Coordinates of C-alpha atoms in Angstrom, one line a residue:
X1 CA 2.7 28.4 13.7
X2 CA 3.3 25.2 15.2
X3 CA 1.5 22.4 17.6
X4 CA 4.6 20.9 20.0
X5 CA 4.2 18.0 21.0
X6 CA 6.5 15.6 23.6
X7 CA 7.2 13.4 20.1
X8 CA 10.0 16.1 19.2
X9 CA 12.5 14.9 22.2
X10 CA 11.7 11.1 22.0
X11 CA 14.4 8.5 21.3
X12 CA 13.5 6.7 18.1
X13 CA 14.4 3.1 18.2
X14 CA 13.8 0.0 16.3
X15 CA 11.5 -1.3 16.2
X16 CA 8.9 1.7 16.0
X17 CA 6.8 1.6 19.0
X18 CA 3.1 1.3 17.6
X19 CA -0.6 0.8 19.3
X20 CA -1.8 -2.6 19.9
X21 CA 1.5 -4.2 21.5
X22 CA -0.2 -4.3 24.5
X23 CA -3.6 -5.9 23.0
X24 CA -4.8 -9.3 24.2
X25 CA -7.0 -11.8 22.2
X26 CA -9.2 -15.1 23.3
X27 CA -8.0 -18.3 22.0
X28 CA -10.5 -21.0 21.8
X29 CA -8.5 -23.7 23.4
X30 CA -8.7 -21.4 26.6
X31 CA -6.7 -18.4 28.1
X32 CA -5.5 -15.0 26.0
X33 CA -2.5 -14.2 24.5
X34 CA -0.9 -10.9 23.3
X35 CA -2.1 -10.6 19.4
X36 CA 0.6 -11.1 17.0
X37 CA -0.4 -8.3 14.0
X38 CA 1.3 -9.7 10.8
X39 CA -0.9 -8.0 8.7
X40 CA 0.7 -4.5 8.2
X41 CA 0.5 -5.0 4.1
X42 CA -3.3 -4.6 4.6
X43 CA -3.1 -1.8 7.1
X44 CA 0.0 -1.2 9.7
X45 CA -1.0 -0.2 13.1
X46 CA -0.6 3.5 13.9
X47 CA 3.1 4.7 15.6
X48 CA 2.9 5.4 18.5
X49 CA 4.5 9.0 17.6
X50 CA 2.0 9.5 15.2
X51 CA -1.4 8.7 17.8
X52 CA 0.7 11.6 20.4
X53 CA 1.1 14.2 17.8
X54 CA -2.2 13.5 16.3
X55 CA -3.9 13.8 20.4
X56 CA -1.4 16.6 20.7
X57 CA -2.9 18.6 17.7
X58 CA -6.7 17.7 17.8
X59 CA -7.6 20.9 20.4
X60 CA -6.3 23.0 18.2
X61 CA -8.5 21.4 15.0
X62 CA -9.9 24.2 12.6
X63 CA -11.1 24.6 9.3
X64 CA -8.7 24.9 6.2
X65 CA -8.4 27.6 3.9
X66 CA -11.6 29.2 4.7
X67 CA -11.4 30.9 8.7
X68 CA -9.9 33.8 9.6
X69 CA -9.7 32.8 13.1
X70 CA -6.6 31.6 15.1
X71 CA -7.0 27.9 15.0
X72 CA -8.4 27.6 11.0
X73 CA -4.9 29.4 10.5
X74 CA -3.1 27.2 12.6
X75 CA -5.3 24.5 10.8
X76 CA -3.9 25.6 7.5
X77 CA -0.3 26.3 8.3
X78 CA -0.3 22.5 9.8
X79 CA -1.7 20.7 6.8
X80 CA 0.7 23.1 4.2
X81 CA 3.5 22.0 6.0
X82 CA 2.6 18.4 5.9
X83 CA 2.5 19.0 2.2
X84 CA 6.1 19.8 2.1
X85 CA 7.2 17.3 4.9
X86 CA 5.7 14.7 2.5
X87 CA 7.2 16.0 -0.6
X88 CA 10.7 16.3 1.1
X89 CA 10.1 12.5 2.2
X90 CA 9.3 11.3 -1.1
X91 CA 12.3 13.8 -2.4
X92 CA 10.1 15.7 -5.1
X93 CA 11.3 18.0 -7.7
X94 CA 11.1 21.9 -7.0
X95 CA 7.8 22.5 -9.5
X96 CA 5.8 18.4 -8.5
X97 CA 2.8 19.0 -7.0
X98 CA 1.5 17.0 -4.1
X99 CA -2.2 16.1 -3.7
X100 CA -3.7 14.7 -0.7
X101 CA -6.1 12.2 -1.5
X102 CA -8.3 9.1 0.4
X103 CA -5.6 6.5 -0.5
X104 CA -3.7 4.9 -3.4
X105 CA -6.6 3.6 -5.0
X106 CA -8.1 7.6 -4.8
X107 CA -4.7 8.4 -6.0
X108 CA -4.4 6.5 -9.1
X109 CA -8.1 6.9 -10.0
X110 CA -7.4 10.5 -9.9
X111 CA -4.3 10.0 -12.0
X112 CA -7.0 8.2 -14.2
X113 CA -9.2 11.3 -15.0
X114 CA -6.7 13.6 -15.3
X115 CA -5.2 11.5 -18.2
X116 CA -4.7 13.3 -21.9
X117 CA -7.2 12.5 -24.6
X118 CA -5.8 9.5 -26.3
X119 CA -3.5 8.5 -23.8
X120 CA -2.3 4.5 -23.7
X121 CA -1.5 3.1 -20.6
X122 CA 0.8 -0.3 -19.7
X123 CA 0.1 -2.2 -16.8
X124 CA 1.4 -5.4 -15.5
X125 CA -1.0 -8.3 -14.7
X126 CA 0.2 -8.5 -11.1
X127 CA -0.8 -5.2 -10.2
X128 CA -2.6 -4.5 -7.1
X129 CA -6.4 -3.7 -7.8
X130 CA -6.2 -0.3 -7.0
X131 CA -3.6 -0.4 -9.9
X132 CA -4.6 -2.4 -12.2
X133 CA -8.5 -1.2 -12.5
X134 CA -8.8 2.7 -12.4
X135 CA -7.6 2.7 -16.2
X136 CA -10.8 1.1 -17.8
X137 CA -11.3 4.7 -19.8
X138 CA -8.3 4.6 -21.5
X139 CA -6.4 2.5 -24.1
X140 CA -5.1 -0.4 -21.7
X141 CA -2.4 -2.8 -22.2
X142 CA -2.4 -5.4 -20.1
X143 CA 1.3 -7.0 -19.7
X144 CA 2.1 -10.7 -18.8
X145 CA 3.5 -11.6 -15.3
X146 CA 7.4 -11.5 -16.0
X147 CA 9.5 -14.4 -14.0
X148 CA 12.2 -12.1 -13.5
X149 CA 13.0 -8.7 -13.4
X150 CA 15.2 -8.0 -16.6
X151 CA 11.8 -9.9 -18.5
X152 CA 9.6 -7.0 -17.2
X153 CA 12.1 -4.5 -18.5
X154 CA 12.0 -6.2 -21.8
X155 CA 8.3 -6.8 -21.7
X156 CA 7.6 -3.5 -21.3
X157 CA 10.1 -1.9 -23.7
X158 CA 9.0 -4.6 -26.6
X159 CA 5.2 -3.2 -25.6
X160 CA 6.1 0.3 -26.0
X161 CA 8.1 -0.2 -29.3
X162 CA 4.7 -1.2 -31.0
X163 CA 2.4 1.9 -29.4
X164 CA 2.0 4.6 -31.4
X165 CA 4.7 6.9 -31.0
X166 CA 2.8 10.7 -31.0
X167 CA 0.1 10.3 -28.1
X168 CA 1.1 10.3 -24.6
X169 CA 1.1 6.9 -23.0
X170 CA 1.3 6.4 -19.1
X171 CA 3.4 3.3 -17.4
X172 CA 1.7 2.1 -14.2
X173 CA 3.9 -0.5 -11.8
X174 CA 4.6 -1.9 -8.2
X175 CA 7.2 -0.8 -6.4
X176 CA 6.8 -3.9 -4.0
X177 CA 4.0 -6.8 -4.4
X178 CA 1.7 -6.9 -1.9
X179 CA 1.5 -10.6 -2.7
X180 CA 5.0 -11.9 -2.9
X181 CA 6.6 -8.9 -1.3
X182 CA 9.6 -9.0 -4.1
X183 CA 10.8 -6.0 -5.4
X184 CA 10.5 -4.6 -8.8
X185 CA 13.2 -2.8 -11.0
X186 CA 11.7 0.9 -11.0
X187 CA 14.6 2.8 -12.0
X188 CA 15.4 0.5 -15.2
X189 CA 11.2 0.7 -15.8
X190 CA 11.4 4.5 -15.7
X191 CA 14.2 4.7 -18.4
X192 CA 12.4 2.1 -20.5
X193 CA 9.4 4.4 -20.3
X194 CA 11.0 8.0 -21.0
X195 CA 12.9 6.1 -23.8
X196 CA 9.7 5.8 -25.7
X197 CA 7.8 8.8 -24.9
X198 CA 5.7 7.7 -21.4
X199 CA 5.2 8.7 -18.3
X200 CA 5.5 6.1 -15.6
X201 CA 3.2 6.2 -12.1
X202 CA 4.7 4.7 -9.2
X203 CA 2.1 2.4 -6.6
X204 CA 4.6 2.9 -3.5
X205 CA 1.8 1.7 -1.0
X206 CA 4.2 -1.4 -0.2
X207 CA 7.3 0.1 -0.7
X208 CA 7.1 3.4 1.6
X209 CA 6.7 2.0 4.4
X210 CA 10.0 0.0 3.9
X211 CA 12.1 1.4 1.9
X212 CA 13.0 5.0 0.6
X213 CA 11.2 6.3 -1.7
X214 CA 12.9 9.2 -4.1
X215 CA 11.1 10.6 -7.1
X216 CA 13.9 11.8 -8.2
X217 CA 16.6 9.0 -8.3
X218 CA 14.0 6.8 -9.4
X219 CA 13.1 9.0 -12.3
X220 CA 9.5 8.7 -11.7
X221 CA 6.8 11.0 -12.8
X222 CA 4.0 10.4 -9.8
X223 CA 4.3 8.5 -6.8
X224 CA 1.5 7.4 -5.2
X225 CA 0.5 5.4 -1.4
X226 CA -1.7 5.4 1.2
X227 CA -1.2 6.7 5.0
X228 CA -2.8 3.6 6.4
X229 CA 0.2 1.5 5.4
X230 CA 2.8 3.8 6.7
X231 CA 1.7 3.4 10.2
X232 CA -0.7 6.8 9.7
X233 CA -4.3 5.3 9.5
X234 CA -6.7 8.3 9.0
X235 CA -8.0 7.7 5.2
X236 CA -5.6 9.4 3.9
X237 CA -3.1 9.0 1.0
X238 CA -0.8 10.9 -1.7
X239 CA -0.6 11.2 -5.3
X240 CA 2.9 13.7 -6.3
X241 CA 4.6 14.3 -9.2
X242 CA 4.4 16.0 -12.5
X243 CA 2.0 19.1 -12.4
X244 CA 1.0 19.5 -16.0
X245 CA -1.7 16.8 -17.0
X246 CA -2.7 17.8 -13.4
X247 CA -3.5 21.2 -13.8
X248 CA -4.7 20.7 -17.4
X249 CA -7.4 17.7 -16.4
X250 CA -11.0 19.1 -14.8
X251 CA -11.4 18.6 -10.8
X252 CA -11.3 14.8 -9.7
X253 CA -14.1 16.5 -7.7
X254 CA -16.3 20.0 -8.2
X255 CA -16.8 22.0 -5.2
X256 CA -15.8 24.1 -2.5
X257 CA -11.7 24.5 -1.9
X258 CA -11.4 23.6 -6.2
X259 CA -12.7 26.4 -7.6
X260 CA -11.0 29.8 -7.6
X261 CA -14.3 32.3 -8.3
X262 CA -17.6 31.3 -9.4
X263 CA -20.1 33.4 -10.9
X264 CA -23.3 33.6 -13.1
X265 CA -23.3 33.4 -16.2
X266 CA -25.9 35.5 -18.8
X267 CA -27.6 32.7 -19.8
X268 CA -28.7 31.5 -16.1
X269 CA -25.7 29.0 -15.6
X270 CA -22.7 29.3 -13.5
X271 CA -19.0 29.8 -14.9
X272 CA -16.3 28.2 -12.8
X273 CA -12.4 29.2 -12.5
X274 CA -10.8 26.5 -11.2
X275 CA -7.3 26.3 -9.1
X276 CA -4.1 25.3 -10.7
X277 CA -3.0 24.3 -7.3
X278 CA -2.7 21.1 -5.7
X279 CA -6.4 22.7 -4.3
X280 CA -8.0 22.1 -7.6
X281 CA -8.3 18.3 -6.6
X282 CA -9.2 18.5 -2.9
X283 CA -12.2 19.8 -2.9
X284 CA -14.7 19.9 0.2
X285 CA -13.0 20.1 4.1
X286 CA -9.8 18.2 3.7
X287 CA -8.7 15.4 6.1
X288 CA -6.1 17.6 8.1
X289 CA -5.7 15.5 10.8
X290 CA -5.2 12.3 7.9
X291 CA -2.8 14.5 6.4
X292 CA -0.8 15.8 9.1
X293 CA -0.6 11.8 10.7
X294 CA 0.9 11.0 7.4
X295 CA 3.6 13.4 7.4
X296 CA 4.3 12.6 11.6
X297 CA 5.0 9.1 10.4
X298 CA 7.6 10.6 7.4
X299 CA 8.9 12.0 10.3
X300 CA 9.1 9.0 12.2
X301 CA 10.7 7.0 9.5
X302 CA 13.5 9.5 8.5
X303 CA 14.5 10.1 12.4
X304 CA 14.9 6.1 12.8
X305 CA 17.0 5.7 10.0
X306 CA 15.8 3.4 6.8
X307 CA 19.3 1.8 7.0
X308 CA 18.5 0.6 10.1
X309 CA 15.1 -0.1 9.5
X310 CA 15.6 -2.2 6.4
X311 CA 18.3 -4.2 8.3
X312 CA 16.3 -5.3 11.0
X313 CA 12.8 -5.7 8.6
X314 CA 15.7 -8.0 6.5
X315 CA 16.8 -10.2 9.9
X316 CA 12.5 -10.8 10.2
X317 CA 12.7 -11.6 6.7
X318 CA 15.3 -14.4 7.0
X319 CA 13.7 -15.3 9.6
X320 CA 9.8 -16.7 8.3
X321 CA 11.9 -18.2 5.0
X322 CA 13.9 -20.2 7.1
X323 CA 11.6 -21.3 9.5
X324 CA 9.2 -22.0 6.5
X325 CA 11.6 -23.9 4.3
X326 CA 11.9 -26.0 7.2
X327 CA 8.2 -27.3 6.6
X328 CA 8.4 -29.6 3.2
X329 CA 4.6 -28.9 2.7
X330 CA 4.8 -25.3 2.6
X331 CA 5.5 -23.4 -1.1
X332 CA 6.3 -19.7 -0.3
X333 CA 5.1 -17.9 -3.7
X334 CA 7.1 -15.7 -5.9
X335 CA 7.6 -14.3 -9.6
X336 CA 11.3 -13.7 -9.2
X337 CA 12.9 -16.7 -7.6
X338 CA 13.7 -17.2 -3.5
X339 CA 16.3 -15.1 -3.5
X340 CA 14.8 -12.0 -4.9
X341 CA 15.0 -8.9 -2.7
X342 CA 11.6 -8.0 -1.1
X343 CA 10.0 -5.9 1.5
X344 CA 8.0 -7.8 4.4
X345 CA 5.2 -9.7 2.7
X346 CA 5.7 -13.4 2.1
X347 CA 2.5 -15.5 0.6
X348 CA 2.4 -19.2 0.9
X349 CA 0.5 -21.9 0.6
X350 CA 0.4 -24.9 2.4
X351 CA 0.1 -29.0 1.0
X352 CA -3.2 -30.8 2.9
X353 CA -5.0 -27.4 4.0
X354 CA -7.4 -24.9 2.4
X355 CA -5.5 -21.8 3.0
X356 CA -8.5 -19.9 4.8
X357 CA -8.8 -22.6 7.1
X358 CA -4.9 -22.3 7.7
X359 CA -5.3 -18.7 9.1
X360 CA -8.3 -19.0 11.1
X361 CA -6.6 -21.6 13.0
X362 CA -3.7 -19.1 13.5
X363 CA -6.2 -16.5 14.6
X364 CA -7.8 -19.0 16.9
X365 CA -5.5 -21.0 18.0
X366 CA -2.3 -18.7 18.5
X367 CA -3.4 -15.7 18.3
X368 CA -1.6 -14.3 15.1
X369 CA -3.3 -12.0 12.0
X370 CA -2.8 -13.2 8.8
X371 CA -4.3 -12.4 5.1
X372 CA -6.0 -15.4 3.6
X373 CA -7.3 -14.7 -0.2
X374 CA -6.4 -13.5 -3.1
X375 CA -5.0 -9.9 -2.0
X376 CA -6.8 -7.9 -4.6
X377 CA -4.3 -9.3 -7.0
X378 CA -6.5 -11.7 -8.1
X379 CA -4.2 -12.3 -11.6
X380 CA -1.0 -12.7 -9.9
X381 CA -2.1 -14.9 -7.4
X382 CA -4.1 -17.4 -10.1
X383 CA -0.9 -17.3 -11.9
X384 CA 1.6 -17.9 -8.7
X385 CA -0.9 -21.3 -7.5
X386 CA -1.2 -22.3 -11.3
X387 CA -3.1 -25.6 -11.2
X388 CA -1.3 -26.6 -8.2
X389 CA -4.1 -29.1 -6.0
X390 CA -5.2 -28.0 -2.5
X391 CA -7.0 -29.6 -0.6
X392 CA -10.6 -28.3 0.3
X393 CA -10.2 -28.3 4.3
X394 CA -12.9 -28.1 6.1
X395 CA -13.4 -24.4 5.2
X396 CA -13.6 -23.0 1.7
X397 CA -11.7 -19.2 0.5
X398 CA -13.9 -16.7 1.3
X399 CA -16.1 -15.3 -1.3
X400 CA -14.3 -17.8 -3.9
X401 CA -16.2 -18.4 -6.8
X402 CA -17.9 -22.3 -7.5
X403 CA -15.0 -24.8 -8.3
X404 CA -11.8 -22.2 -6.6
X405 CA -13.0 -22.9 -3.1
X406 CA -8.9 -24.1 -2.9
X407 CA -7.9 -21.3 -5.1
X408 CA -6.1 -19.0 -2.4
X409 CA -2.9 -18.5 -0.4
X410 CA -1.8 -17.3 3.4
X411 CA -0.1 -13.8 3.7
X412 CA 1.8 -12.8 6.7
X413 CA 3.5 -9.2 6.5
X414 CA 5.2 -7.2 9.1
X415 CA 7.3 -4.2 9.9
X416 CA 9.1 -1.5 11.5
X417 CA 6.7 -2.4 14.8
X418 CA 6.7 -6.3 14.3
X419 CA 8.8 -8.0 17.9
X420 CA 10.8 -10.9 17.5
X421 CA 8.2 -12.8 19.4
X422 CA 5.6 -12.3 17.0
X423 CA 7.6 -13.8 13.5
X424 CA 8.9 -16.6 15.7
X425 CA 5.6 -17.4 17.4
X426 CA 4.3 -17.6 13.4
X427 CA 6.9 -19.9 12.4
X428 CA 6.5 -22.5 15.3
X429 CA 2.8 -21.8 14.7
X430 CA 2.9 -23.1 11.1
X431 CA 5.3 -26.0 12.3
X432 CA 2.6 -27.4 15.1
X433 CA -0.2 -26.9 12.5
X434 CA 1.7 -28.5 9.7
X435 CA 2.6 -31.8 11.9
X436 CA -0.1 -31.8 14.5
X437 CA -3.0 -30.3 12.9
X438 CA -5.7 -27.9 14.4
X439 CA -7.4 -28.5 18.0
X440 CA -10.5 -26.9 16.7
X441 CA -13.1 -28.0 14.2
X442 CA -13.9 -25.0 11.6
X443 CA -16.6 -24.4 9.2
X444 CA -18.0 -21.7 6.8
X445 CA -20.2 -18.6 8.3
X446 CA -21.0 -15.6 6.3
X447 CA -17.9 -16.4 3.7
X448 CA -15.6 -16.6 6.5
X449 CA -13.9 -19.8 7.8
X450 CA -14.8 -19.7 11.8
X451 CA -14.3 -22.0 14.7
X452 CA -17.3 -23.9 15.1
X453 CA -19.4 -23.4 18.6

């Protein structure tokens, strides 16, 4: 069974057309403009393919697994498939299993509970939250922030030469900082881990949407990203790989969908069977419509061609670096050097202004989304600024802690639906700022740096 859709016969070109391009926002020196979204490392707007085959499908919306009527099969047939168009994306092995889950952060903390008793895990310092936290169970060691990427190999090989060699150990790492955008040396982290007896887990949520993503040629063992960064945003996300600690670990959760056949038990409690399916952690209804959107935007991605999209993502690139190194007072942050290879996300920080106060004024004044903050990478960004001064502004980081009110950077990311006109309105943006200052007075409200009424 299938649901057709006008999507099958469309033209792919690049950029990706996505919602919102046609979105206007108030500026408060007077008039609208059309809102400039650089904020796709947060969440990326939906495709436009995606929203149609997603309107396309929702009449035809049943329940999974459980009806014997036309459209729960339809239902079920839909969301299977979307299983395998998402393993075939991510280029799985013939016996990985792929669960469909909330997000990354659902993704990993699964990963988390289905860990083997005694299991060690290594994790950098610069993970992502969702990476860096779920682990809190287990035997955690926390690795330095390596200033290039042959030191992370080495740092994590030295840290798995001193583990103890008969338990089973886990290596957790970035494919792509969602602060500095830079990308990181998975294969050669892979062999380091297998070479001493650990599995490795990749967080792809930044590197999916822009670059391929093979579980294979990377040597990986799971994979795991959200939908809501790969232009799918329907709280839904992916954790695939390796089956065994999978199938072996009890339900991330207990209840319908999980278990296989339950029944009483003589002493007045209940005896479960659970799935050794991907099923066996997705219980309750699952997001069908989240899951299907995710593998419409796989689709998506493969028919426009990552060659071409990483070519044109690369001219953007090159673009906001030489606009900004045009700017004396701007520092763009990074582990790796300038000229390391990275993915759309460039963080920065600018000499004379309180970086929250820098965005609003973007917002405000030009219309353009930014990230201001610490990115949920709260240890990579302290150790990027260092004790670097920064002036207070006349707003303060939001939600900073007493004494770091200057302790935060700018973020601006894009992507496969990011126009020309939105990097280059940025740049001269951050140039008029920089030189002229802002037209508005700002203050703090609610943690937030606002114009002031």
């Amino acid at each position: 069974m299938s649901v057709s859709t006008a999507a099958s016969a469309r033209t792919i070109c690049a950029p990706l057309t996505v919602l919102g391009r046609d979105v206007t926002v108030p500026l408060v020196t007077g008039g609208e403009v059309g809102y400039a979204a650089l904020d796709y490392a947060a969440s990326a707007p939906a495709l436009q393919r995606v929203w149609d085959d997603v309107a396309a499908y929702a009449p035809y919306y049943g329940s999974v697994h459980r009806g014997a009527g036309y459209l729960s099969q339809l239902s079920t047939d839909l969301f299977e498939n979307a299983r395998r168009t998402v393993a075939e994306f991510l280029d799985c092995r013939e016996d990985d299993q792929l669960v469909f889950t909330r997000s990354t952060t659902d993704s990993l903390n699964l990963l988390a509970r289905a860990l083997p008793a005694g299991c060690q895990v290594f994790v950098f310092e610069t993970e992502h939250h969702a990476s860096l936290l779920p682990w809190q169970d287990a035997q955690v060691t926390y690795l330095n922030a390596p200033r290039t990427p042959r030191q992370a190999v080495e740092t994590l090989e030295q840290a798995l030469a001193e583990r103890d060699p008969h338990g089973p150990a886990l290596v957790c790492v970035t494919g792509a900082s969602n602060v500095t955008g830079e990308l990181w040396p998975v294969r050669e982290l892979a062999a380091a881990a297998h070479a001493h007896g650990a599995r490795i887990v990749l967080d792809a949520a930044q590197l999916a949407p822009h670059h391929p993503v093979s579980v294979r040629d990377l040597d990986v063992d799971w994979v795991a990203f959200s939908g809501h960064k790969l232009y799918a945003p329907f709280g839904s996300g992916v954790l695939a790989g390796r089956a065994d600690w999978l199938q072996a670990a009890e339900p991330y959760l207990a209840g319908g969908g999980a278990s296989r056949k339950v029944t009483r038990r003589e002493d007045g409690g209940v005896a479960v069977e659970w799935h050794d399916s991907a099923a066996r952690h997705e219980a309750g209804s699952p997001n069908v419509i989240g899951a299907y959107s995710i593998a419409s935007a796989c689709k998506a991605l493969t028919e426009a061609g990552f060659d071409t999209l990483v070519a044109r993502e690369q001219h953007l690139i090159d673009t906001v670096k030489a606009g900004l190194a045009e700017v004396p007072e701007v520092r763009i942050l990074s582990l790796f050097g300038d000229d390391a290879p990275r993915v759309g996300v460039i963080s920065f920080v600018v000499e004379g202004w309180n970086s929250s106060h820098f965005a609003a004024a973007l917002s405000a004044e030009y219309g353009i989304g930014v990230r201001d903050g610490l990115f949920c990478a709260h240890p990579l960004v302290r150790t990027l600024l260092g004790s670097d001064p920064q002036t207070q502004g006349e707003c303060g980081a939001p939600e900073a802690a007493p004494g770091e009110k200057s302790l935060n950077a700018i973020r601006v990311s894009f992507g496969a639906g990011t126009p020309d006109e939105h990097v280059e309105r940025f740049v001269n943006a951050v140039r008029e700022l920089v030189s002229d200052g802002a037209k508005w007075r700002y203050r703090t409200e609610d943690g937030r740096c606002v114009p002031a009424v």
